[in-house]
Amino acid sequence: MPVNPALRNLRSGQFEQSFMFHMIRDFFLLLLVVVALELGIRYGVVLYEFKTAEPERVDRSAQQLASDVKSIMLNSGGPTAAQTVYPILKRNYEDLGLSIAVVPAEVTIESMKISQNMVPQGLPASWPLGNHNEASVNLKAEQFCLGCHVKAKVGDVLGTVSVRSYLSRKEAAWWHEVRLTAGVLSFNIIMHTIVLFLLLKVRMEPLLSLRSTVAGLAKGVIDLSPRARVKSEDEFGELARDLNHFLDRIALIVHDLDKMLTEVVAVGARLGALNRHLELQLDGMRDASLRHMSHNAHRSVETQLVVARESGAFNELLNSLDEVAATGQLPAGAVTPLRGQLTRLRDSFGAVAQALKGVAPPVLLADAQTAEYQAFAQSLREMALLESTMQSVAESGQRVLQRLAQGRTGGVS
C-alpha cells in the first residue's frame, strides 16, 4: 500500500522512526532475549541435574544421615539426646534443600519402653506433594546397640532414615536467583544502553551529516556544489566519498548539457535571423518578378492589339481593292499583283501576331509562379515555427538544468 509523502515526511522527523531509536530498542530487546534465554537454560540445567545428579546426592545425604544417627546412638544418653538433636538435623538438611525423616522400627519402640521407659518418636515424616527424589537407609542392630535395644538381635532393622529432594525447592532457589539476577541485569542493561547511546551518537555523526546532505539534494533546497564531509575511513566515509564523486559527475554532465543547449539556442537565433532575411529577399524577388511579368504582359497585349488592328486594316484594303477593281478604275494587270502583295503583308502580320502570342507570358504562368512563391514562403514560415519551438525547448532545458544545479533558490529566481 503506498504511503502518503506528507505522512512519510512527518514520520521521518519523529525520534521513534530514527535509526538510533531502532538500534537502542533492538539492543535492549536483544539483551532481554539473551537474559530470558540464559534463565531458561539455567532452568533446563536445574531440571537436568535434578533428574541425573540429584539422586546420587540424595543417596549420599541419606548415608550421611544414617551415619549421624549412629554417632548419636553411640553415646550413653543417645536415645534421649536424639529428641533434641533430630530437629537440628532437620534444619540443617532443610538449609541444603532436603527433607529428612527418621522412623523407628517396632522392635526399637518395644525395647525403649523396657530399657528407657519412653516411647521413641524419631523424626516423623511430613512429606509434601510434588516431584522428588528419595533415598532410604535401614539402620541395623550391632553389638553395641543391644544394651538399649533389649528385644533386638544383631542384624535386626532398628529404624529407617529417609531423605527427599523436591523439585519445587530447586525451582524456588532458581526463582530466587532470577529475582537477584533481574536487579543486576537491569542495571547492566541500563548501563549498556547508555554506553550504546553515547557510542552511536559519536559513530552516527558522519551518517547524520551525510543524511542531511542527501535530504537537501533530494528536496532541492541546496545546489549541487555542497559536498558531504568525509570524517572516517569506514563504510560511512566510503559512502560520503562515493556521493561526492556522484555529485561531481552530475555537475559535469549538467555543465556539458548546459553548454550544448546554449549552442542550440545560439544556432536557433542564427536560423531565425537567416529565415527573416530569406523572407525579405523572397518578398523582394516576388514583387520584382510580378512587376516585370505584368509589364511584359501589358506590352504583349498592346502589341497583339496593334497586330490585330493592322490585320483588320489589310482586310479592309483587300476589300477596297476588290471594290475599285470592280469599278474598272485600275488596270486589269495591276489588280492581281497588288492583291498578292496585300495578302502576303496580311499573312506576315498574322504570323507576327502568332509569334507574339507564343513569346508573351500568359496570365496563367504568372499565377503558377505566384503560387510557387507562396508555397516557398509557407515553408519558410514553418521553418521559423520549428526554429522557435527548438529554441523554446532549449531554453526550457536550460531552466531545468539551472533548477537541478542551483536547487529551489535558483529555480525561483
Short mmCIF file of C-alpha atoms in Angstrom, two decimals:
data_model
loop_
_atom_site.label_atom_id
_atom_site.label_comp_id
_atom_site.label_asym_id
_atom_site.label_seq_id
_atom_site.Cartn_x
_atom_site.Cartn_y
_atom_site.Cartn_z
CA MET A 1 0.00 0.00 0.00
CA PRO A 2 1.58 3.37 -1.00
CA VAL A 3 2.39 5.79 1.82
CA ASN A 4 1.38 9.43 1.66
CA PRO A 5 4.58 11.52 1.09
CA ALA A 6 3.44 14.12 3.62
CA LEU A 7 2.88 11.40 6.21
CA ARG A 8 6.28 9.91 5.38
CA ASN A 9 7.95 13.30 5.90
CA LEU A 10 6.12 13.72 9.20
CA ARG A 11 7.20 10.31 10.42
CA SER A 12 10.80 10.83 9.36
CA GLY A 13 11.15 13.66 11.88
CA GLN A 14 9.99 11.59 14.84
CA PHE A 15 12.52 10.06 17.22
CA GLU A 16 10.80 6.68 17.25
CA GLN A 17 11.39 6.47 13.49
CA SER A 18 15.12 7.20 13.73
CA PHE A 19 17.86 4.65 13.23
CA MET A 20 19.29 5.36 16.69
CA PHE A 21 15.97 4.60 18.37
CA HIS A 22 15.63 1.37 16.40
CA MET A 23 19.20 0.40 17.28
CA ILE A 24 18.76 1.06 21.01
CA ARG A 25 15.37 -0.64 21.04
CA ASP A 26 16.68 -3.70 19.23
CA PHE A 27 19.73 -3.82 21.51
CA PHE A 28 17.51 -3.58 24.60
CA LEU A 29 15.16 -6.27 23.33
CA LEU A 30 18.12 -8.44 22.37
CA LEU A 31 19.54 -8.13 25.88
CA LEU A 32 16.16 -9.12 27.31
CA VAL A 33 16.03 -12.10 24.97
CA VAL A 34 19.55 -13.09 25.99
CA VAL A 35 18.65 -12.80 29.68
CA ALA A 36 15.46 -14.81 29.19
CA LEU A 37 17.39 -17.39 27.21
CA GLU A 38 20.06 -17.57 29.90
CA LEU A 39 17.48 -18.03 32.65
CA GLY A 40 15.69 -20.63 30.53
CA ILE A 41 18.94 -22.50 30.03
CA ARG A 42 19.60 -22.26 33.75
CA TYR A 43 16.16 -23.72 34.46
CA GLY A 44 16.86 -26.51 31.98
CA VAL A 45 20.14 -27.22 33.77
CA VAL A 46 18.23 -27.38 37.08
CA LEU A 47 15.82 -29.93 35.63
CA TYR A 48 18.65 -31.93 34.09
CA GLU A 49 20.64 -32.02 37.32
CA PHE A 50 17.52 -32.93 39.28
CA LYS A 51 16.99 -35.96 37.07
CA THR A 52 20.64 -37.03 36.75
CA ALA A 53 22.84 -35.80 39.60
CA GLU A 54 20.27 -35.26 42.34
CA PRO A 55 19.52 -38.97 43.02
CA GLU A 56 23.19 -39.58 43.79
CA ARG A 57 23.30 -36.53 46.05
CA VAL A 58 20.18 -37.67 47.90
CA ASP A 59 21.69 -41.14 48.37
CA ARG A 60 24.89 -39.64 49.80
CA SER A 61 22.83 -37.45 52.11
CA ALA A 62 20.86 -40.49 53.32
CA GLN A 63 24.10 -42.35 54.05
CA GLN A 64 25.42 -39.31 55.93
CA LEU A 65 22.17 -39.01 57.91
CA ALA A 66 22.38 -42.70 58.88
CA SER A 67 25.97 -42.15 59.99
CA ASP A 68 24.91 -39.14 62.07
CA VAL A 69 22.15 -41.13 63.78
CA LYS A 70 24.61 -43.91 64.61
CA SER A 71 27.02 -41.37 66.07
CA ILE A 72 24.26 -40.05 68.31
CA MET A 73 23.31 -43.53 69.49
CA LEU A 74 26.92 -44.38 70.42
CA ASN A 75 26.57 -42.09 73.43
CA SER A 76 25.12 -43.47 76.59
CA GLY A 77 22.31 -40.95 76.52
CA GLY A 78 21.78 -41.27 72.83
CA PRO A 79 18.09 -42.15 72.80
CA THR A 80 17.28 -39.16 75.00
CA ALA A 81 19.64 -36.79 73.21
CA ALA A 82 18.23 -37.80 69.85
CA GLN A 83 14.98 -36.00 70.59
CA THR A 84 16.98 -32.77 70.86
CA VAL A 85 19.40 -33.37 68.00
CA TYR A 86 16.86 -34.51 65.41
CA PRO A 87 15.28 -31.01 64.96
CA ILE A 88 18.76 -29.57 64.47
CA LEU A 89 19.49 -32.16 61.81
CA LYS A 90 16.17 -31.34 60.15
CA ARG A 91 17.01 -27.61 59.94
CA ASN A 92 20.49 -28.34 58.63
CA TYR A 93 19.19 -30.57 55.87
CA GLU A 94 16.41 -28.13 55.02
CA ASP A 95 19.07 -25.49 54.50
CA LEU A 96 20.55 -27.89 51.96
CA GLY A 97 17.17 -28.19 50.23
CA LEU A 98 16.43 -31.66 51.62
CA SER A 99 13.65 -33.15 53.72
CA ILE A 100 14.50 -35.95 56.18
CA ALA A 101 12.66 -38.48 58.30
CA VAL A 102 13.84 -40.96 60.99
CA VAL A 103 11.27 -43.68 61.64
CA PRO A 104 11.98 -46.20 64.48
CA ALA A 105 11.10 -49.84 63.95
CA GLU A 106 8.63 -51.71 66.15
CA VAL A 107 11.43 -53.59 67.92
CA THR A 108 13.04 -50.27 68.80
CA ILE A 109 9.79 -48.95 70.26
CA GLU A 110 9.31 -52.06 72.40
CA SER A 111 12.94 -52.03 73.53
CA MET A 112 12.85 -48.33 74.50
CA LYS A 113 9.72 -48.87 76.57
CA ILE A 114 11.56 -51.51 78.59
CA SER A 115 15.09 -50.07 78.82
CA GLN A 116 14.43 -46.31 78.79
CA ASN A 117 10.82 -46.20 79.91
CA MET A 118 9.95 -43.99 76.90
CA VAL A 119 8.31 -44.17 73.54
CA PRO A 120 10.77 -43.05 70.80
CA GLN A 121 9.28 -40.63 68.31
CA GLY A 122 12.19 -40.38 65.91
CA LEU A 123 11.67 -37.68 63.28
CA PRO A 124 8.21 -38.19 61.79
CA ALA A 125 7.86 -37.91 58.03
CA SER A 126 5.84 -34.94 56.77
CA TRP A 127 6.23 -35.26 53.02
CA PRO A 128 4.59 -32.59 50.83
CA LEU A 129 3.24 -33.49 47.42
CA GLY A 130 5.42 -32.88 44.40
CA ASN A 131 8.07 -34.28 42.11
CA HIS A 132 11.01 -35.55 44.19
CA ASN A 133 13.98 -37.89 44.51
CA GLU A 134 14.15 -40.13 47.59
CA ALA A 135 16.72 -42.36 49.24
CA SER A 136 16.30 -44.54 52.36
CA VAL A 137 18.82 -46.39 54.57
CA ASN A 138 17.94 -49.07 57.13
CA LEU A 139 19.71 -48.93 60.47
CA LYS A 140 20.65 -52.45 61.57
CA ALA A 141 21.43 -53.52 65.08
CA GLU A 142 25.05 -54.03 66.06
CA GLN A 143 26.54 -55.45 69.21
CA PHE A 144 26.76 -52.11 70.98
CA CYS A 145 23.08 -51.43 70.25
CA LEU A 146 21.82 -54.37 72.28
CA GLY A 147 22.32 -52.53 75.58
CA CYS A 148 19.34 -50.31 74.87
CA HIS A 149 17.54 -52.33 72.23
CA VAL A 150 16.98 -55.26 74.56
CA LYS A 151 14.50 -57.03 72.34
CA ALA A 152 16.63 -56.80 69.20
CA LYS A 153 19.27 -59.07 67.84
CA VAL A 154 22.33 -58.25 65.78
CA GLY A 155 21.23 -57.56 62.21
CA ASP A 156 17.68 -56.57 63.02
CA VAL A 157 16.38 -53.33 61.50
CA LEU A 158 16.13 -50.75 64.24
CA GLY A 159 14.75 -47.97 62.04
CA THR A 160 14.87 -46.24 58.68
CA VAL A 161 16.24 -42.84 57.69
CA SER A 162 14.82 -41.22 54.52
CA VAL A 163 15.93 -38.18 52.56
CA ARG A 164 13.91 -36.42 49.85
CA SER A 165 14.83 -33.68 47.40
CA TYR A 166 11.83 -31.83 45.94
CA LEU A 167 11.84 -30.12 42.54
CA SER A 168 9.77 -27.28 44.00
CA ARG A 169 12.67 -26.33 46.25
CA LYS A 170 15.02 -26.32 43.27
CA GLU A 171 12.55 -24.11 41.42
CA ALA A 172 12.24 -21.81 44.42
CA ALA A 173 16.02 -21.49 44.55
CA TRP A 174 16.06 -20.84 40.80
CA TRP A 175 13.35 -18.19 41.13
CA HIS A 176 15.25 -16.54 43.97
CA GLU A 177 18.29 -16.46 41.71
CA VAL A 178 16.14 -14.96 38.95
CA ARG A 179 14.98 -12.15 41.23
CA LEU A 180 18.52 -11.43 42.35
CA THR A 181 19.79 -11.58 38.79
CA ALA A 182 16.99 -9.36 37.49
CA GLY A 183 18.17 -6.40 39.52
CA VAL A 184 21.78 -6.82 38.48
CA LEU A 185 20.81 -7.39 34.85
CA SER A 186 18.50 -4.37 34.85
CA PHE A 187 21.38 -2.20 36.00
CA ASN A 188 23.67 -3.78 33.40
CA ILE A 189 21.10 -3.30 30.63
CA ILE A 190 20.63 0.37 31.53
CA MET A 191 24.39 0.94 31.65
CA HIS A 192 24.92 -0.89 28.37
CA THR A 193 22.12 1.10 26.74
CA ILE A 194 23.66 4.39 27.88
CA VAL A 195 27.07 3.29 26.59
CA LEU A 196 25.48 2.24 23.30
CA PHE A 197 23.69 5.58 23.01
CA LEU A 198 26.91 7.53 23.53
CA LEU A 199 28.79 5.28 21.12
CA LEU A 200 26.09 5.61 18.47
CA LYS A 201 26.00 9.36 18.94
CA VAL A 202 29.71 9.54 18.12
CA ARG A 203 29.69 6.98 15.33
CA MET A 204 26.43 8.19 13.77
CA GLU A 205 27.57 11.80 13.34
CA PRO A 206 29.09 11.17 9.86
CA LEU A 207 25.94 9.33 8.78
CA LEU A 208 23.67 12.11 10.06
CA SER A 209 25.75 14.69 8.16
CA LEU A 210 25.55 12.54 5.05
CA ARG A 211 21.82 12.13 5.52
CA SER A 212 21.29 15.92 5.78
CA THR A 213 23.24 16.44 2.55
CA VAL A 214 21.23 13.78 0.70
CA ALA A 215 17.95 15.16 2.08
CA GLY A 216 18.84 18.67 0.89
CA LEU A 217 19.71 17.38 -2.57
CA ALA A 218 16.55 15.27 -2.75
CA LYS A 219 14.28 18.18 -1.73
CA GLY A 220 16.11 20.66 -3.97
CA VAL A 221 16.80 23.16 -1.18
CA ILE A 222 20.53 23.28 -1.98
CA ASP A 223 22.53 23.31 -5.20
CA LEU A 224 24.97 20.69 -6.41
CA SER A 225 28.03 22.49 -5.05
CA PRO A 226 27.97 21.25 -1.38
CA ARG A 227 29.84 18.03 -0.69
CA ALA A 228 29.49 15.58 2.18
CA ARG A 229 32.30 15.71 4.72
CA VAL A 230 34.39 12.56 4.93
CA LYS A 231 35.01 12.11 8.66
CA SER A 232 36.00 8.45 8.82
CA GLU A 233 37.56 5.70 6.76
CA ASP A 234 34.82 3.14 7.38
CA GLU A 235 31.72 2.36 5.31
CA PHE A 236 30.15 5.75 6.13
CA GLY A 237 33.26 7.54 4.90
CA GLU A 238 33.28 5.47 1.71
CA LEU A 239 29.59 6.26 1.20
CA ALA A 240 30.23 10.00 1.60
CA ARG A 241 33.17 9.81 -0.81
CA ASP A 242 31.06 7.93 -3.39
CA LEU A 243 28.29 10.53 -3.04
CA ASN A 244 30.80 13.31 -3.69
CA HIS A 245 32.07 11.51 -6.79
CA PHE A 246 28.48 11.07 -7.99
CA LEU A 247 27.75 14.77 -7.47
CA ASP A 248 30.91 15.66 -9.39
CA ARG A 249 29.74 13.54 -12.31
CA ILE A 250 26.25 15.08 -12.20
CA ALA A 251 27.72 18.60 -12.12
CA LEU A 252 29.94 17.79 -15.10
CA ILE A 253 27.01 16.35 -17.05
CA VAL A 254 24.87 19.40 -16.21
CA HIS A 255 27.66 21.70 -17.38
CA ASP A 256 28.02 19.81 -20.66
CA LEU A 257 24.27 19.77 -21.25
CA ASP A 258 24.01 23.48 -20.48
CA LYS A 259 26.81 24.18 -22.93
CA MET A 260 25.08 22.11 -25.62
CA LEU A 261 21.73 23.83 -25.00
CA THR A 262 23.43 27.24 -25.14
CA GLU A 263 24.85 26.34 -28.54
CA VAL A 264 21.41 25.14 -29.65
CA VAL A 265 19.89 28.48 -28.59
CA ALA A 266 22.62 30.36 -30.48
CA VAL A 267 22.07 28.25 -33.60
CA GLY A 268 18.33 28.83 -33.29
CA ALA A 269 18.88 32.59 -33.11
CA ARG A 270 21.08 32.47 -36.21
CA LEU A 271 18.48 30.36 -38.02
CA GLY A 272 15.79 32.87 -37.10
CA ALA A 273 17.81 35.79 -38.44
CA LEU A 274 18.63 33.88 -41.62
CA ASN A 275 14.99 32.91 -42.06
CA ARG A 276 13.83 36.52 -41.73
CA HIS A 277 16.49 37.61 -44.25
CA LEU A 278 15.33 34.92 -46.69
CA GLU A 279 11.72 36.04 -46.27
CA LEU A 280 12.66 39.63 -47.09
CA GLN A 281 14.66 38.52 -50.14
CA LEU A 282 11.82 36.29 -51.27
CA ASP A 283 9.28 39.08 -50.93
CA GLY A 284 11.53 41.42 -52.95
CA MET A 285 12.11 38.85 -55.68
CA ARG A 286 8.40 38.08 -55.85
CA ASP A 287 7.42 41.75 -56.15
CA ALA A 288 10.10 42.42 -58.82
CA SER A 289 9.08 39.33 -60.80
CA LEU A 290 5.42 40.26 -60.62
CA ARG A 291 6.13 43.80 -61.77
CA HIS A 292 8.30 42.55 -64.65
CA MET A 293 5.76 39.94 -65.72
CA SER A 294 2.93 42.47 -65.51
CA HIS A 295 4.86 44.98 -67.63
CA ASN A 296 5.71 42.34 -70.27
CA ALA A 297 2.16 41.09 -70.33
CA HIS A 298 0.86 44.64 -70.83
CA ARG A 299 3.30 45.27 -73.70
CA SER A 300 2.38 41.92 -75.25
CA VAL A 301 -1.30 42.78 -75.12
CA GLU A 302 -0.68 46.16 -76.68
CA THR A 303 1.41 44.58 -79.47
CA GLN A 304 -1.26 41.97 -80.11
CA LEU A 305 -3.88 44.70 -80.32
CA VAL A 306 -1.74 46.62 -82.82
CA VAL A 307 -1.19 43.48 -84.89
CA ALA A 308 -4.88 42.64 -84.77
CA ARG A 309 -5.77 46.20 -85.78
CA GLU A 310 -3.29 46.18 -88.66
CA SER A 311 -4.51 42.74 -89.77
CA GLY A 312 -8.03 44.19 -89.95
CA ALA A 313 -6.70 47.14 -91.97
CA PHE A 314 -5.20 44.75 -94.56
CA ASN A 315 -8.57 43.05 -94.86
CA GLU A 316 -10.21 46.43 -95.45
CA LEU A 317 -7.51 47.26 -98.07
CA LEU A 318 -8.24 44.00 -99.87
CA ASN A 319 -11.96 44.72 -99.80
CA SER A 320 -11.34 48.27 -101.09
CA LEU A 321 -9.06 46.88 -103.83
CA ASP A 322 -11.82 44.48 -104.89
CA GLU A 323 -14.33 47.34 -104.98
CA VAL A 324 -12.01 49.58 -107.02
CA ALA A 325 -11.19 46.72 -109.43
CA ALA A 326 -14.88 46.07 -109.85
CA THR A 327 -15.43 49.68 -110.97
CA GLY A 328 -12.69 49.28 -113.56
CA GLN A 329 -10.69 52.21 -112.36
CA LEU A 330 -7.49 50.13 -112.11
CA PRO A 331 -5.83 48.31 -114.92
CA ALA A 332 -6.64 44.59 -115.05
CA GLY A 333 -2.99 43.56 -114.91
CA ALA A 334 -2.24 45.60 -111.78
CA VAL A 335 -5.04 44.21 -109.57
CA THR A 336 -3.67 40.70 -109.20
CA PRO A 337 -0.07 41.64 -108.21
CA LEU A 338 -1.36 44.30 -105.84
CA ARG A 339 -3.78 41.84 -104.29
CA GLY A 340 -0.96 39.30 -103.84
CA GLN A 341 1.25 41.90 -102.09
CA LEU A 342 -1.54 42.85 -99.70
CA THR A 343 -2.29 39.18 -98.98
CA ARG A 344 1.37 38.47 -98.17
CA LEU A 345 1.52 41.50 -95.87
CA ARG A 346 -1.62 40.35 -94.09
CA ASP A 347 -0.19 36.83 -93.64
CA SER A 348 3.09 38.27 -92.35
CA PHE A 349 1.24 40.35 -89.73
CA GLY A 350 -0.74 37.21 -88.77
CA ALA A 351 2.49 35.22 -88.32
CA VAL A 352 3.94 38.03 -86.18
CA ALA A 353 0.78 38.02 -84.03
CA GLN A 354 1.04 34.26 -83.51
CA ALA A 355 4.72 34.60 -82.60
CA LEU A 356 3.91 37.35 -80.09
CA LYS A 357 1.25 35.15 -78.51
CA GLY A 358 3.80 32.35 -78.04
CA VAL A 359 6.52 34.64 -76.64
CA ALA A 360 4.41 36.79 -74.29
CA PRO A 361 3.94 35.36 -70.73
CA PRO A 362 0.36 34.38 -70.16
CA VAL A 363 -1.58 35.20 -67.04
CA LEU A 364 -1.70 31.51 -66.01
CA LEU A 365 2.09 31.33 -65.99
CA ALA A 366 2.23 34.35 -63.68
CA ASP A 367 -0.35 32.74 -61.39
CA ALA A 368 1.69 29.50 -61.25
CA GLN A 369 4.86 31.35 -60.34
CA THR A 370 2.96 33.30 -57.69
CA ALA A 371 1.68 30.02 -56.19
CA GLU A 372 5.24 28.65 -56.09
CA TYR A 373 6.43 31.77 -54.30
CA GLN A 374 3.61 31.41 -51.77
CA ALA A 375 4.46 27.72 -51.16
CA PHE A 376 8.12 28.61 -50.60
CA ALA A 377 7.09 31.41 -48.25
CA GLN A 378 4.90 28.95 -46.33
CA SER A 379 7.91 26.60 -45.99
CA LEU A 380 9.96 29.47 -44.61
CA ARG A 381 7.22 30.25 -42.09
CA GLU A 382 7.10 26.61 -40.98
CA MET A 383 10.87 26.58 -40.64
CA ALA A 384 10.61 29.71 -38.49
CA LEU A 385 7.99 27.98 -36.33
CA LEU A 386 10.24 24.94 -35.91
CA GLU A 387 13.15 27.22 -35.02
CA SER A 388 11.01 28.94 -32.38
CA THR A 389 9.92 25.58 -30.94
CA MET A 390 13.50 24.33 -30.85
CA GLN A 391 14.64 27.48 -29.09
CA SER A 392 11.79 27.22 -26.58
CA VAL A 393 12.69 23.60 -25.81
CA ALA A 394 16.36 24.53 -25.40
CA GLU A 395 15.50 27.39 -23.04
CA SER A 396 13.23 25.09 -21.01
CA GLY A 397 16.08 22.57 -20.78
CA GLN A 398 18.39 25.32 -19.55
CA ARG A 399 15.90 26.29 -16.86
CA VAL A 400 15.59 22.65 -15.76
CA LEU A 401 19.36 22.32 -15.56
CA GLN A 402 19.53 25.57 -13.61
CA ARG A 403 16.99 24.30 -11.08
CA LEU A 404 18.86 21.00 -10.84
CA ALA A 405 22.22 22.68 -10.35
CA GLN A 406 21.10 25.50 -8.03
CA GLY A 407 18.17 23.95 -6.17
CA ARG A 408 14.87 25.69 -5.44
CA THR A 409 16.52 29.08 -4.92
CA GLY A 410 17.98 29.10 -8.42
CA GLY A 411 14.72 27.81 -9.92
CA VAL A 412 12.62 30.53 -8.25
CA SER A 413 14.95 33.35 -9.16
#
